[in-house]
Structure formats: structure tokens, C-alpha cells
Amino acid sequence: MRVSQTRGSNRKVLVLAGDGIGPEIMRQALRVIEFFDRRHIASFAVTEGLVGGAAYDAAGVPLTDDTLAQAFASDAVLFGAVGGAKWDGLPFDLRPERGILRLRKEMDLFANLRPAGVFDALADASSLKPELVAGLDLMIVRELTGGIYFGEPRGVETHADGSRRGVNTEVYTEAEIERVVRVAFDLARKRRGRVSEVDKANVMESGGLWREVAQRVRDTDYRDVELSFMYADNCAMQLVRNPKQFDVIVTSNLFGDILSDCAAMLTGSLGMLPSASLGSPDAAGQRKALYEPVHGSAPDIAGKDVANPLACILSFAMMLRYSFDMAAEADLVEDAVRHALAAGVRTSDIVQPNTARVSTRVMGDTVLRELEKAA
Ligand code: NAD
Ligand code: IPM
Ligand code: MN
């Protein structure tokens, strides 16, 4: 583990790059962090640790207690991606994915904000018609510490006759629903004032409870926000039919996972979508927070220097905005990304006619150059 203490900083950031393309994209995000320090705009005390398959190889578990303690001691965690074929045969509790799931659960990061915005230069890169996605600004709030991901009972049981039965359970308490819908209503207030609660209340009792709780919270404390309901299957269809109808979507862990990958393609590529995973505010108003691209470790392109680092860089911008109250600096990073794209520089996932296909590293170079120009 490398520890680089930056001078006089009170912003403690734990960096967990993970597996596959994780270290490649994180290298570019670290350059953005270093830029702020070098230009004396803001300094960050960055500690790097292992997670996922990398932690399993080094320590026999996908997240050590020591790394978890460091996450608790940090102001924010920047996470890359975990997973890969090498570890797919491991028992569930040792798989790389348990590393991120344990971080989310133990830090109680129940609200996962996944914003799907389209940069103008990428309106043509989406698999949808440009007019459907141009100007899109949609926020998915995914519940992140409950539901079928963590519900009991779970497992695979073997019957006397040797046949097996696999079980996972969708469980939500009213309190779990209430705290995440409040996050969605608060966000909607600062946006266009509309929340769509997405579930399968037509077949799942827990979905009915989501509706009841969302309606009660809205009627009690958020009468200025418009609340509507939609079934998750219809939502998947509406996202590709007319995504601009949505402002804020709030939904369960599993539906949020699936719908956010779908929303990612509206923005041009899964490699573009950042996220913030937030806990409840403490007495000082600070939330525990972890920032992570929505995509995974992309084993098919790992080690080739072709992955898109922008989701990871934009996740750092979300950290500036939500953990450090540095909106101007977050804008600086997002503008640098916007200008890099406008200059026609593209990693292979977003390459289009008349643009230059560049490596992960050169995309990082271009963002850095734009930052230097703007600072
Ligand atoms: P994935 O998101 O890793 O990849 C899906 C597709 O998108 C692949 O074709 C990949 O090349 C492409 N892609 C993803 N990120 C990209 C980027 N930044 N630039 C360019 N292209 C990109 O999903 P998968 O293939 O289903 O899963 C691979 C592994 O990642 C699995 O082990 C899975 O469990 C894990 N995973 C981890 C996370 C996480 O760490 N948060 C998220 C999703 C999946
Ligand atoms: C995500 C990922 C994770 C999830 C995996 C890696 C556990 O797909 O963050 O979207 O399913 O939550
Ligand atoms: Mn996912």
C-alpha cells in the first residue's frame, strides 16, 4: 500500500482501483487529483488500497478489515472496478464483487446517485437518435444496501433427492424506503421537481410498500414535488423510447442496477457514467461517501490502454461536488471533459466518424490539457 500525504490537506481520499481496467482508468483520475494539488487549487491526502480480486490475491479476501477501517477514516473513497474470470470460480463470499458490496453495506451507503447526462459532442454517439438524447439530464437514485442483494434467506440448498433450490429474497423495511425516497425528493427540488418511483408493485408486495411510503413522504414533506409511479419493465422501455420524460427516478437495488446500465447507453457509452454512493448525514452534516463508475472491470479490454477513463474522472468530479462542497472545481473537471470531447478526441467505445480514436492515456492527457487551459 502506498501512502502519499499531501501537505496540510484535510481532505482524506482512499483510492481503490481494483481489477481489470480499474487501475488504468484510476491512473487518469489520479492525474486530475494531482493537478489540483500542483496548481495549489486544493490538496488531497490520497491513500491507495487493494480491493476485489487484487485484494484476494494479496490477502485472501476481497476487502480486508484494515482497508475497510481506512475507508471509514477517509472523507471519501474513489473506487475503480472489480471482478474478472480469474476469480469467477470462488465461493460467493470471496468473489471480488463482495469487496464493493461489503463497502456499501458496512458504510451504510444506501443512496446511489447515477446521473445520465449527455455531453453535446456525444449526442451522435448514442445508439438512440440524437434528438432523443440531446440535452438529456436524468438522475437515477438507486437504493444500494437493501433488497434482493442482501435479503435473507439466500443460498442454494440441496434436497434429499440431490436436486437443488436457489433462493434470494427481496426485503425492504419502511425506514429503508423512506430514507432513499427522501434523497430523491431533495434532489428533485434542486432540479425539475419530478420523481418517478419505479417498482413491480403489480407482482411484488414490497413494491406496493415502496409506493405507499413514497406517497406518504411526498404528501407529508414534499408537496411541491410531483410524484408518479411506473413499473420497471415499462421504465426500461420508456428509457429507450423517450428518456427526456424523466427527471429523477428512484428505485430498488436490483432495478436500479439494470436501469442504470440501460441509461448509460443513452449517454454514448457505459464508460461515461459516474456515480456517488452516499450515507446519511452525521451531526456535522457530512455523509460517508464512495464514488464509482457505473461500469465494471471490462475484462474484454483490460490491459490494452483503450478503456474510457471519463466515468472515473467524472466520479471524482462528483466527489468534489458532494463530499467537499467544491462546485466550481467540479464544474472545472466536467468542463475539461466537455472540451476534450468537443475537440474530437474519443476512446474506442465512443469513437465516431471524423473523430480521433485515442488511448486511455491520451484521453487523460487531453483532459489534463483542458484543465491547465482553464485554471
Ligand atoms: P462491464 O461493465 O465490465 O463491461 C460491459 C461492456 O462495457 C464490456 O464490453 C466492456 O468492454 C464495456 N466497458 C465497460 N466499461 C468501459 C469503459 N470504461 N470503457 C470502454 N468500454 C467499457 O460489465 P461485465 O462485462 O458484465 O462485467 C465484467 C466484470 O465486472 C464482472 O466480474 C462483473 O461482476 C464486474 N462488475 C463490476 C462492477 C464494479 O466494480 N462496480 C460493475 C459491473 C460489473
Ligand atoms: C454495479 C455493479 C455491482 C452491482 C456489482 C459489481 C456488485 O454491477 O455497481 O452496478 O451489481 O451493484
Ligand atoms: Mn451494475
GROMACS .gro file of C-alpha atoms and ligand atoms in nm:
model
  432
    1MET     CA    1   0.000   0.000   0.000
    2ARG     CA    2   0.135   0.343  -0.098
    3VAL     CA    3   0.060   0.645   0.114
    4SER     CA    4   0.129   0.988  -0.026
    5GLN     CA    5   0.048   1.254   0.228
    6THR     CA    6  -0.011   1.589   0.061
    7ARG     CA    7   0.084   1.892   0.262
    8GLY     CA    8  -0.163   2.034   0.507
    9SER     CA    9  -0.461   1.867   0.347
   10ASN     CA   10  -0.770   1.786   0.548
   11ARG     CA   11  -0.935   1.605   0.256
   12LYS     CA   12  -0.863   1.237   0.305
   13VAL     CA   13  -0.933   1.027  -0.003
   14LEU     CA   14  -0.896   0.648  -0.018
   15VAL     CA   15  -0.835   0.525  -0.373
   16LEU     CA   16  -0.930   0.165  -0.452
   17ALA     CA   17  -0.852   0.092  -0.817
   18GLY     CA   18  -0.947  -0.278  -0.816
   19ASP     CA   19  -0.920  -0.512  -1.115
   20GLY     CA   20  -0.926  -0.520  -1.494
   21ILE     CA   21  -0.948  -0.169  -1.635
   22GLY     CA   22  -0.980  -0.031  -1.277
   23PRO     CA   23  -0.609   0.060  -1.240
   24GLU     CA   24  -0.596   0.202  -1.596
   25ILE     CA   25  -0.886   0.443  -1.553
   26MET     CA   26  -0.783   0.528  -1.196
   27ARG     CA   27  -0.436   0.635  -1.315
   28GLN     CA   28  -0.602   0.907  -1.523
   29ALA     CA   29  -0.832   1.016  -1.237
   30LEU     CA   30  -0.526   1.039  -1.009
   31ARG     CA   31  -0.365   1.277  -1.257
   32VAL     CA   32  -0.671   1.503  -1.223
   33ILE     CA   33  -0.642   1.489  -0.842
   34GLU     CA   34  -0.270   1.571  -0.865
   35PHE     CA   35  -0.350   1.865  -1.094
   36PHE     CA   36  -0.547   2.036  -0.816
   37ASP     CA   37  -0.257   1.992  -0.578
   38ARG     CA   38   0.012   2.101  -0.827
   39ARG     CA   39  -0.180   2.418  -0.915
   40HIS     CA   40  -0.245   2.487  -0.544
   41ILE     CA   41  -0.620   2.485  -0.602
   42ALA     CA   42  -0.691   2.218  -0.341
   43SER     CA   43  -0.490   1.940  -0.186
   44PHE     CA   44  -0.596   1.587  -0.114
   45ALA     CA   45  -0.431   1.330   0.113
   46VAL     CA   46  -0.452   1.024  -0.110
   47THR     CA   47  -0.409   0.671   0.022
   48GLU     CA   48  -0.422   0.375  -0.216
   49GLY     CA   49  -0.551   0.032  -0.116
   50LEU     CA   50  -0.647  -0.302  -0.265
   51VAL     CA   51  -0.997  -0.429  -0.334
   52GLY     CA   52  -1.161  -0.711  -0.530
   53GLY     CA   53  -0.953  -0.977  -0.697
   54ALA     CA   54  -0.635  -0.777  -0.630
   55ALA     CA   55  -0.707  -0.786  -0.255
   56TYR     CA   56  -0.797  -1.156  -0.275
   57ASP     CA   57  -0.465  -1.235  -0.443
   58ALA     CA   58  -0.271  -1.038  -0.181
   59ALA     CA   59  -0.467  -1.114   0.135
   60GLY     CA   60  -0.716  -1.395   0.063
   61VAL     CA   61  -1.025  -1.172   0.094
   62PRO     CA   62  -1.178  -0.915  -0.146
   63LEU     CA   63  -1.171  -0.644   0.124
   64THR     CA   64  -0.955  -0.656   0.437
   65ASP     CA   65  -1.073  -0.517   0.771
   66ASP     CA   66  -0.778  -0.280   0.752
   67THR     CA   67  -0.892  -0.135   0.419
   68LEU     CA   68  -1.248  -0.106   0.549
   69ALA     CA   69  -1.117   0.084   0.852
   70GLN     CA   70  -0.929   0.317   0.619
   71ALA     CA   71  -1.247   0.377   0.422
   72PHE     CA   72  -1.422   0.474   0.746
   73ALA     CA   73  -1.135   0.708   0.833
   74SER     CA   74  -1.148   0.882   0.492
   75ASP     CA   75  -1.366   1.171   0.386
   76ALA     CA   76  -1.438   0.995   0.058
   77VAL     CA   77  -1.348   0.680  -0.134
   78LEU     CA   78  -1.276   0.673  -0.507
   79PHE     CA   79  -1.341   0.324  -0.644
   80GLY     CA   80  -1.245   0.178  -0.984
   81ALA     CA   81  -1.396  -0.160  -1.069
   82VAL     CA   82  -1.368  -0.520  -0.953
   83GLY     CA   83  -1.408  -0.869  -1.096
   84GLY     CA   84  -1.271  -1.099  -1.362
   85ALA     CA   85  -1.279  -1.456  -1.492
   86LYS     CA   86  -0.979  -1.548  -1.279
   87TRP     CA   87  -1.193  -1.524  -0.963
   88ASP     CA   88  -1.531  -1.638  -1.101
   89GLY     CA   89  -1.497  -1.988  -0.953
   90LEU     CA   90  -1.451  -1.864  -0.595
   91PRO     CA   91  -1.720  -1.913  -0.330
   92PHE     CA   92  -1.960  -1.618  -0.321
   93ASP     CA   93  -1.814  -1.463  -0.007
   94LEU     CA   94  -1.467  -1.443  -0.158
   95ARG     CA   95  -1.560  -1.313  -0.502
   96PRO     CA   96  -1.424  -0.968  -0.595
   97GLU     CA   97  -1.777  -0.826  -0.611
   98ARG     CA   98  -1.816  -0.890  -0.237
   99GLY     CA   99  -1.548  -0.625  -0.185
  100ILE     CA  100  -1.767  -0.343  -0.316
  101LEU     CA  101  -2.084  -0.492  -0.166
  102ARG     CA  102  -1.922  -0.503   0.180
  103LEU     CA  103  -1.801  -0.143   0.150
  104ARG     CA  104  -2.151  -0.027   0.057
  105LYS     CA  105  -2.321  -0.230   0.331
  106GLU     CA  106  -2.082  -0.163   0.619
  107MET     CA  107  -2.053   0.208   0.541
  108ASP     CA  108  -2.433   0.218   0.502
  109LEU     CA  109  -2.410   0.390   0.162
  110PHE     CA  110  -2.779   0.350   0.088
  111ALA     CA  111  -2.828   0.617  -0.181
  112ASN     CA  112  -2.656   0.562  -0.515
  113LEU     CA  113  -2.683   0.864  -0.744
  114ARG     CA  114  -2.633   0.772  -1.109
  115PRO     CA  115  -2.670   1.081  -1.329
  116ALA     CA  116  -2.715   1.021  -1.700
  117GLY     CA  117  -2.631   1.341  -1.882
  118VAL     CA  118  -2.540   1.372  -2.246
  119PHE     CA  119  -2.245   1.588  -2.349
  120ASP     CA  120  -2.342   1.776  -2.667
  121ALA     CA  121  -2.047   1.631  -2.858
  122LEU     CA  122  -2.172   1.279  -2.783
  123ALA     CA  123  -2.536   1.316  -2.886
  124ASP     CA  124  -2.443   1.133  -3.207
  125ALA     CA  125  -2.257   0.857  -3.022
  126SER     CA  126  -2.565   0.715  -2.855
  127SER     CA  127  -2.733   0.412  -3.005
  128LEU     CA  128  -3.052   0.622  -2.999
  129LYS     CA  129  -3.133   0.902  -3.243
  130PRO     CA  130  -2.952   1.224  -3.140
  131GLU     CA  131  -3.275   1.422  -3.099
  132LEU     CA  132  -3.395   1.169  -2.838
  133VAL     CA  133  -3.087   1.215  -2.619
  134ALA     CA  134  -2.955   1.567  -2.690
  135GLY     CA  135  -2.975   1.769  -2.367
  136LEU     CA  136  -3.071   1.465  -2.159
  137ASP     CA  137  -3.028   1.521  -1.784
  138LEU     CA  138  -3.166   1.232  -1.583
  139MET     CA  139  -3.084   1.118  -1.230
  140ILE     CA  140  -3.132   0.760  -1.116
  141VAL     CA  141  -3.137   0.717  -0.739
  142ARG     CA  142  -3.071   0.351  -0.672
  143GLU     CA  143  -3.124   0.203  -0.324
  144LEU     CA  144  -2.789   0.038  -0.253
  145THR     CA  145  -2.781  -0.151   0.077
  146GLY     CA  146  -3.104  -0.348   0.080
  147GLY     CA  147  -3.337  -0.551  -0.137
  148ILE     CA  148  -3.253  -0.880  -0.302
  149TYR     CA  149  -2.877  -0.808  -0.290
  150PHE     CA  150  -2.872  -0.859   0.085
  151GLY     CA  151  -3.208  -1.018   0.177
  152GLU     CA  152  -3.233  -1.340   0.380
  153PRO     CA  153  -3.287  -1.625   0.327
  154ARG     CA  154  -3.038  -1.670   0.046
  155GLY     CA  155  -2.829  -1.953  -0.090
  156VAL     CA  156  -2.854  -2.282  -0.275
  157GLU     CA  157  -2.991  -2.578  -0.081
  158THR     CA  158  -2.965  -2.943  -0.177
  159HIS     CA  159  -3.266  -3.166  -0.122
  160ALA     CA  160  -3.256  -3.534  -0.013
  161ASP     CA  161  -3.301  -3.646  -0.373
  162GLY     CA  162  -2.996  -3.444  -0.474
  163SER     CA  163  -3.193  -3.172  -0.656
  164ARG     CA  164  -3.108  -2.812  -0.567
  165ARG     CA  165  -3.303  -2.494  -0.498
  166GLY     CA  166  -3.161  -2.142  -0.528
  167VAL     CA  167  -3.307  -1.866  -0.310
  168ASN     CA  168  -3.274  -1.489  -0.292
  169THR     CA  169  -3.517  -1.261  -0.114
  170GLU     CA  170  -3.637  -0.907  -0.183
  171VAL     CA  171  -3.677  -0.734   0.155
  172TYR     CA  172  -3.740  -0.366   0.230
  173THR     CA  173  -3.839  -0.201   0.555
  174GLU     CA  174  -4.039   0.122   0.552
  175ALA     CA  175  -3.739   0.302   0.702
  176GLU     CA  176  -3.510   0.184   0.421
  177ILE     CA  177  -3.757   0.303   0.158
  178GLU     CA  178  -3.824   0.632   0.333
  179ARG     CA  179  -3.462   0.744   0.362
  180VAL     CA  180  -3.385   0.682  -0.005
  181VAL     CA  181  -3.704   0.841  -0.140
  182ARG     CA  182  -3.620   1.149   0.071
  183VAL     CA  183  -3.287   1.172  -0.112
  184ALA     CA  184  -3.475   1.157  -0.443
  185PHE     CA  185  -3.724   1.428  -0.338
  186ASP     CA  186  -3.442   1.654  -0.213
  187LEU     CA  187  -3.260   1.616  -0.546
  188ALA     CA  188  -3.579   1.679  -0.746
  189ARG     CA  189  -3.627   2.007  -0.562
  190LYS     CA  190  -3.295   2.131  -0.699
  191ARG     CA  191  -3.380   2.002  -1.049
  192ARG     CA  192  -3.713   1.995  -1.234
  193GLY     CA  193  -3.925   1.890  -0.937
  194ARG     CA  194  -4.037   1.546  -1.060
  195VAL     CA  195  -3.980   1.199  -0.913
  196SER     CA  196  -4.074   0.870  -1.080
  197GLU     CA  197  -4.083   0.579  -0.836
  198VAL     CA  198  -4.013   0.255  -1.024
  199ASP     CA  199  -4.109  -0.093  -0.899
  200LYS     CA  200  -4.305  -0.409  -0.981
  201ALA     CA  201  -4.596  -0.334  -0.748
  202ASN     CA  202  -4.817  -0.535  -0.982
  203VAL     CA  203  -4.647  -0.859  -0.875
  204MET     CA  204  -4.439  -0.779  -0.564
  205GLU     CA  205  -4.578  -0.679  -0.223
  206SER     CA  206  -4.255  -0.497  -0.142
  207GLY     CA  207  -4.316  -0.281  -0.450
  208GLY     CA  208  -4.658  -0.189  -0.313
  209LEU     CA  209  -4.489  -0.079   0.009
  210TRP     CA  210  -4.246   0.138  -0.192
  211ARG     CA  211  -4.546   0.316  -0.347
  212GLU     CA  212  -4.722   0.370  -0.016
  213VAL     CA  213  -4.413   0.506   0.157
  214ALA     CA  214  -4.314   0.731  -0.134
  215GLN     CA  215  -4.667   0.876  -0.147
  216ARG     CA  216  -4.681   0.934   0.230
  217VAL     CA  217  -4.341   1.106   0.239
  218ARG     CA  218  -4.433   1.321  -0.059
  219ASP     CA  219  -4.773   1.420   0.090
  220THR     CA  220  -4.616   1.497   0.429
  221ASP     CA  221  -4.295   1.680   0.343
  222TYR     CA  222  -4.263   1.734  -0.033
  223ARG     CA  223  -4.594   1.866  -0.162
  224ASP     CA  224  -4.402   2.086  -0.408
  225VAL     CA  225  -4.258   1.775  -0.580
  226GLU     CA  226  -4.457   1.579  -0.839
  227LEU     CA  227  -4.456   1.202  -0.775
  228SER     CA  228  -4.553   0.940  -1.032
  229PHE     CA  229  -4.525   0.561  -1.040
  230MET     CA  230  -4.408   0.329  -1.315
  231TYR     CA  231  -4.349  -0.045  -1.346
  232ALA     CA  232  -3.985  -0.137  -1.401
  233ASP     CA  233  -4.045  -0.321  -1.729
  234ASN     CA  234  -4.227  -0.019  -1.871
  235CYS     CA  235  -3.948   0.207  -1.740
  236ALA     CA  236  -3.686   0.007  -1.932
  237MET     CA  237  -3.893   0.061  -2.247
  238GLN     CA  238  -3.958   0.430  -2.175
  239LEU     CA  239  -3.586   0.490  -2.119
  240VAL     CA  240  -3.512   0.394  -2.477
  241ARG     CA  241  -3.836   0.538  -2.620
  242ASN     CA  242  -3.834   0.885  -2.467
  243PRO     CA  243  -3.572   0.927  -2.193
  244LYS     CA  244  -3.624   1.303  -2.159
  245GLN     CA  245  -3.964   1.243  -1.992
  246PHE     CA  246  -3.774   1.163  -1.668
  247ASP     CA  247  -3.623   1.394  -1.408
  248VAL     CA  248  -3.540   1.178  -1.103
  249ILE     CA  249  -3.604   0.802  -1.095
  250VAL     CA  250  -3.594   0.632  -0.754
  251THR     CA  251  -3.590   0.255  -0.736
  252SER     CA  252  -3.470  -0.058  -0.559
  253ASN     CA  253  -3.118  -0.201  -0.567
  254LEU     CA  254  -3.171  -0.457  -0.845
  255PHE     CA  255  -3.392  -0.246  -1.072
  256GLY     CA  256  -3.153   0.048  -1.027
  257ASP     CA  257  -2.859  -0.169  -1.130
  258ILE     CA  258  -3.027  -0.277  -1.451
  259LEU     CA  259  -3.192   0.053  -1.545
  260SER     CA  260  -2.869   0.250  -1.494
  261ASP     CA  261  -2.674   0.032  -1.738
  262CYS     CA  262  -2.958   0.094  -1.981
  263ALA     CA  263  -2.945   0.470  -1.917
  264ALA     CA  264  -2.567   0.462  -1.968
  265MET     CA  265  -2.611   0.382  -2.335
  266LEU     CA  266  -2.817   0.697  -2.379
  267THR     CA  267  -2.503   0.892  -2.293
  268GLY     CA  268  -2.294   0.719  -2.558
  269SER     CA  269  -2.119   0.452  -2.351
  270LEU     CA  270  -2.113   0.274  -2.017
  271GLY     CA  271  -1.764   0.425  -1.992
  272MET     CA  272  -1.920   0.771  -1.944
  273LEU     CA  273  -2.141   0.716  -1.639
  274PRO     CA  274  -2.017   0.818  -1.291
  275SER     CA  275  -2.192   0.759  -0.959
  276ALA     CA  276  -2.195   0.866  -0.596
  277SER     CA  277  -2.288   0.628  -0.314
  278LEU     CA  278  -2.391   0.824  -0.007
  279GLY     CA  279  -2.479   0.752   0.356
  280SER     CA  280  -2.687   0.957   0.600
  281PRO     CA  281  -2.551   1.295   0.710
  282ASP     CA  282  -2.380   1.291   1.052
  283ALA     CA  283  -2.417   1.560   1.319
  284ALA     CA  284  -2.185   1.788   1.121
  285GLY     CA  285  -2.385   1.730   0.802
  286GLN     CA  286  -2.111   1.515   0.645
  287ARG     CA  287  -2.211   1.197   0.462
  288LYS     CA  288  -1.994   0.887   0.424
  289ALA     CA  289  -1.935   0.860   0.052
  290LEU     CA  290  -1.786   0.639  -0.216
  291TYR     CA  291  -1.760   0.742  -0.581
  292GLU     CA  292  -1.756   0.476  -0.851
  293PRO     CA  293  -1.805   0.448  -1.225
  294VAL     CA  294  -2.122   0.252  -1.311
  295HIS     CA  295  -1.927   0.014  -1.538
  296GLY     CA  296  -1.732  -0.294  -1.433
  297SER     CA  297  -1.378  -0.419  -1.483
  298ALA     CA  298  -1.432  -0.479  -1.858
  299PRO     CA  299  -1.208  -0.788  -1.882
  300ASP     CA  300  -1.253  -0.792  -2.261
  301ILE     CA  301  -1.048  -0.472  -2.297
  302ALA     CA  302  -0.835  -0.474  -1.979
  303GLY     CA  303  -0.461  -0.413  -2.013
  304LYS     CA  304  -0.492  -0.264  -2.363
  305ASP     CA  305  -0.494   0.106  -2.272
  306VAL     CA  306  -0.823   0.154  -2.460
  307ALA     CA  307  -1.075   0.189  -2.174
  308ASN     CA  308  -1.265   0.515  -2.137
  309PRO     CA  309  -1.143   0.688  -1.817
  310LEU     CA  310  -1.414   0.957  -1.820
  311ALA     CA  311  -1.664   0.779  -1.589
  312CYS     CA  312  -1.389   0.756  -1.328
  313ILE     CA  313  -1.279   1.118  -1.378
  314LEU     CA  314  -1.641   1.232  -1.361
  315SER     CA  315  -1.685   1.028  -1.041
  316PHE     CA  316  -1.405   1.238  -0.891
  317ALA     CA  317  -1.598   1.548  -1.004
  318MET     CA  318  -1.900   1.414  -0.814
  319MET     CA  319  -1.673   1.375  -0.508
  320LEU     CA  320  -1.575   1.742  -0.534
  321ARG     CA  321  -1.941   1.840  -0.555
  322TYR     CA  322  -2.097   1.614  -0.291
  323SER     CA  323  -1.820   1.547  -0.036
  324PHE     CA  324  -1.615   1.866  -0.049
  325ASP     CA  325  -1.872   2.128  -0.148
  326MET     CA  326  -1.641   2.233  -0.433
  327ALA     CA  327  -1.895   2.303  -0.707
  328ALA     CA  328  -1.666   2.536  -0.903
  329GLU     CA  329  -1.388   2.276  -0.911
  330ALA     CA  330  -1.638   2.005  -1.009
  331ASP     CA  331  -1.752   2.230  -1.295
  332LEU     CA  332  -1.387   2.274  -1.395
  333VAL     CA  333  -1.342   1.897  -1.431
  334GLU     CA  334  -1.672   1.849  -1.613
  335ASP     CA  335  -1.591   2.136  -1.849
  336ALA     CA  336  -1.247   1.987  -1.920
  337VAL     CA  337  -1.421   1.661  -2.018
  338ARG     CA  338  -1.671   1.855  -2.230
  339HIS     CA  339  -1.391   2.039  -2.412
  340ALA     CA  340  -1.186   1.722  -2.465
  341LEU     CA  341  -1.489   1.562  -2.632
  342ALA     CA  342  -1.566   1.874  -2.831
  343ALA     CA  343  -1.206   1.865  -2.960
  344GLY     CA  344  -1.293   1.532  -3.123
  345VAL     CA  345  -1.086   1.305  -2.900
  346ARG     CA  346  -1.251   0.966  -2.840
  347THR     CA  347  -1.171   0.633  -2.677
  348SER     CA  348  -1.289   0.340  -2.890
  349ASP     CA  349  -1.623   0.298  -2.710
  350ILE     CA  350  -1.737   0.646  -2.823
  351VAL     CA  351  -1.544   0.686  -3.149
  352GLN     CA  352  -1.741   0.835  -3.440
  353PRO     CA  353  -1.662   0.938  -3.796
  354ASN     CA  354  -1.430   1.242  -3.808
  355THR     CA  355  -1.304   1.196  -3.454
  356ALA     CA  356  -0.965   1.072  -3.336
  357ARG     CA  357  -0.952   0.732  -3.165
  358VAL     CA  358  -0.716   0.765  -2.871
  359SER     CA  359  -0.587   0.554  -2.583
  360THR     CA  360  -0.690   0.577  -2.217
  361ARG     CA  361  -0.370   0.766  -2.151
  362VAL     CA  362  -0.420   1.019  -2.432
  363MET     CA  363  -0.777   1.084  -2.319
  364GLY     CA  364  -0.623   1.161  -1.978
  365ASP     CA  365  -0.363   1.388  -2.143
  366THR     CA  366  -0.638   1.578  -2.323
  367VAL     CA  367  -0.847   1.631  -2.009
  368LEU     CA  368  -0.532   1.749  -1.826
  369ARG     CA  369  -0.451   1.991  -2.107
  370GLU     CA  370  -0.803   2.136  -2.092
  371LEU     CA  371  -0.774   2.169  -1.713
  372GLU     CA  372  -0.444   2.355  -1.748
  373LYS     CA  373  -0.600   2.587  -2.006
  374ALA     CA  374  -0.898   2.669  -1.783
  375ALA     CA  375  -0.717   2.704  -1.449
  376NAD     P1  376  -1.858  -0.432  -1.766
  376NAD     O1  377  -1.924  -0.306  -1.726
  376NAD     O2  378  -1.725  -0.460  -1.708
  376NAD     O3  379  -1.844  -0.436  -1.925
  376NAD     C1  380  -1.958  -0.435  -2.013
  376NAD     C2  381  -1.912  -0.388  -2.152
  376NAD     O4  382  -1.885  -0.247  -2.148
  376NAD     C3  383  -1.784  -0.455  -2.199
  376NAD     O5  384  -1.791  -0.476  -2.337
  376NAD     C4  385  -1.676  -0.351  -2.168
  376NAD     O6  386  -1.563  -0.357  -2.252
  376NAD     C5  387  -1.753  -0.221  -2.187
  376NAD     N1  388  -1.700  -0.117  -2.096
  376NAD     C6  389  -1.719  -0.108  -1.961
  376NAD     N2  390  -1.651  -0.005  -1.911
  376NAD     C7  391  -1.588   0.054  -2.014
  376NAD     C8  392  -1.501   0.167  -2.025
  376NAD     N3  393  -1.467   0.241  -1.919
  376NAD     N4  394  -1.452   0.198  -2.148
  376NAD     C9  395  -1.487   0.127  -2.254
  376NAD     N5  396  -1.568   0.020  -2.252
  376NAD    C10  397  -1.618  -0.017  -2.132
  376NAD     O7  398  -1.961  -0.550  -1.731
  376NAD     P2  399  -1.944  -0.710  -1.742
  376NAD     O8  400  -1.863  -0.744  -1.861
  376NAD     O9  401  -2.082  -0.761  -1.729
  376NAD    O10  402  -1.866  -0.750  -1.611
  376NAD    C11  403  -1.724  -0.769  -1.606
  376NAD    C12  404  -1.681  -0.785  -1.462
  376NAD    O11  405  -1.702  -0.662  -1.392
  376NAD    C13  406  -1.762  -0.889  -1.382
  376NAD    O12  407  -1.673  -0.955  -1.298
  376NAD    C14  408  -1.862  -0.805  -1.305
  376NAD    O13  409  -1.904  -0.868  -1.187
  376NAD    C15  410  -1.779  -0.684  -1.275
  376NAD     N6  411  -1.855  -0.561  -1.249
  376NAD    C16  412  -1.802  -0.478  -1.154
  376NAD    C17  413  -1.861  -0.356  -1.129
  376NAD    C18  414  -1.798  -0.270  -1.026
  376NAD    O14  415  -1.687  -0.295  -0.984
  376NAD     N7  416  -1.863  -0.163  -0.981
  376NAD    C19  417  -1.970  -0.316  -1.203
  376NAD    C20  418  -2.022  -0.401  -1.302
  376NAD    C21  419  -1.962  -0.524  -1.324
  377IPM     C1  420  -2.272  -0.201  -1.017
  377IPM     C2  421  -2.223  -0.343  -1.029
  377IPM     C3  422  -2.230  -0.413  -0.894
  377IPM     C4  423  -2.377  -0.425  -0.857
  377IPM     C5  424  -2.161  -0.548  -0.881
  377IPM     C6  425  -2.017  -0.545  -0.921
  377IPM     C7  426  -2.170  -0.599  -0.740
  377IPM     O1  427  -2.293  -0.411  -1.128
  377IPM     O2  428  -2.221  -0.127  -0.933
  377IPM     O3  429  -2.359  -0.160  -1.096
  377IPM     O4  430  -2.446  -0.519  -0.903
  377IPM     O5  431  -2.422  -0.343  -0.778
  378MN      MN  432  -2.421  -0.281  -1.250
   0.00000   0.00000   0.00000
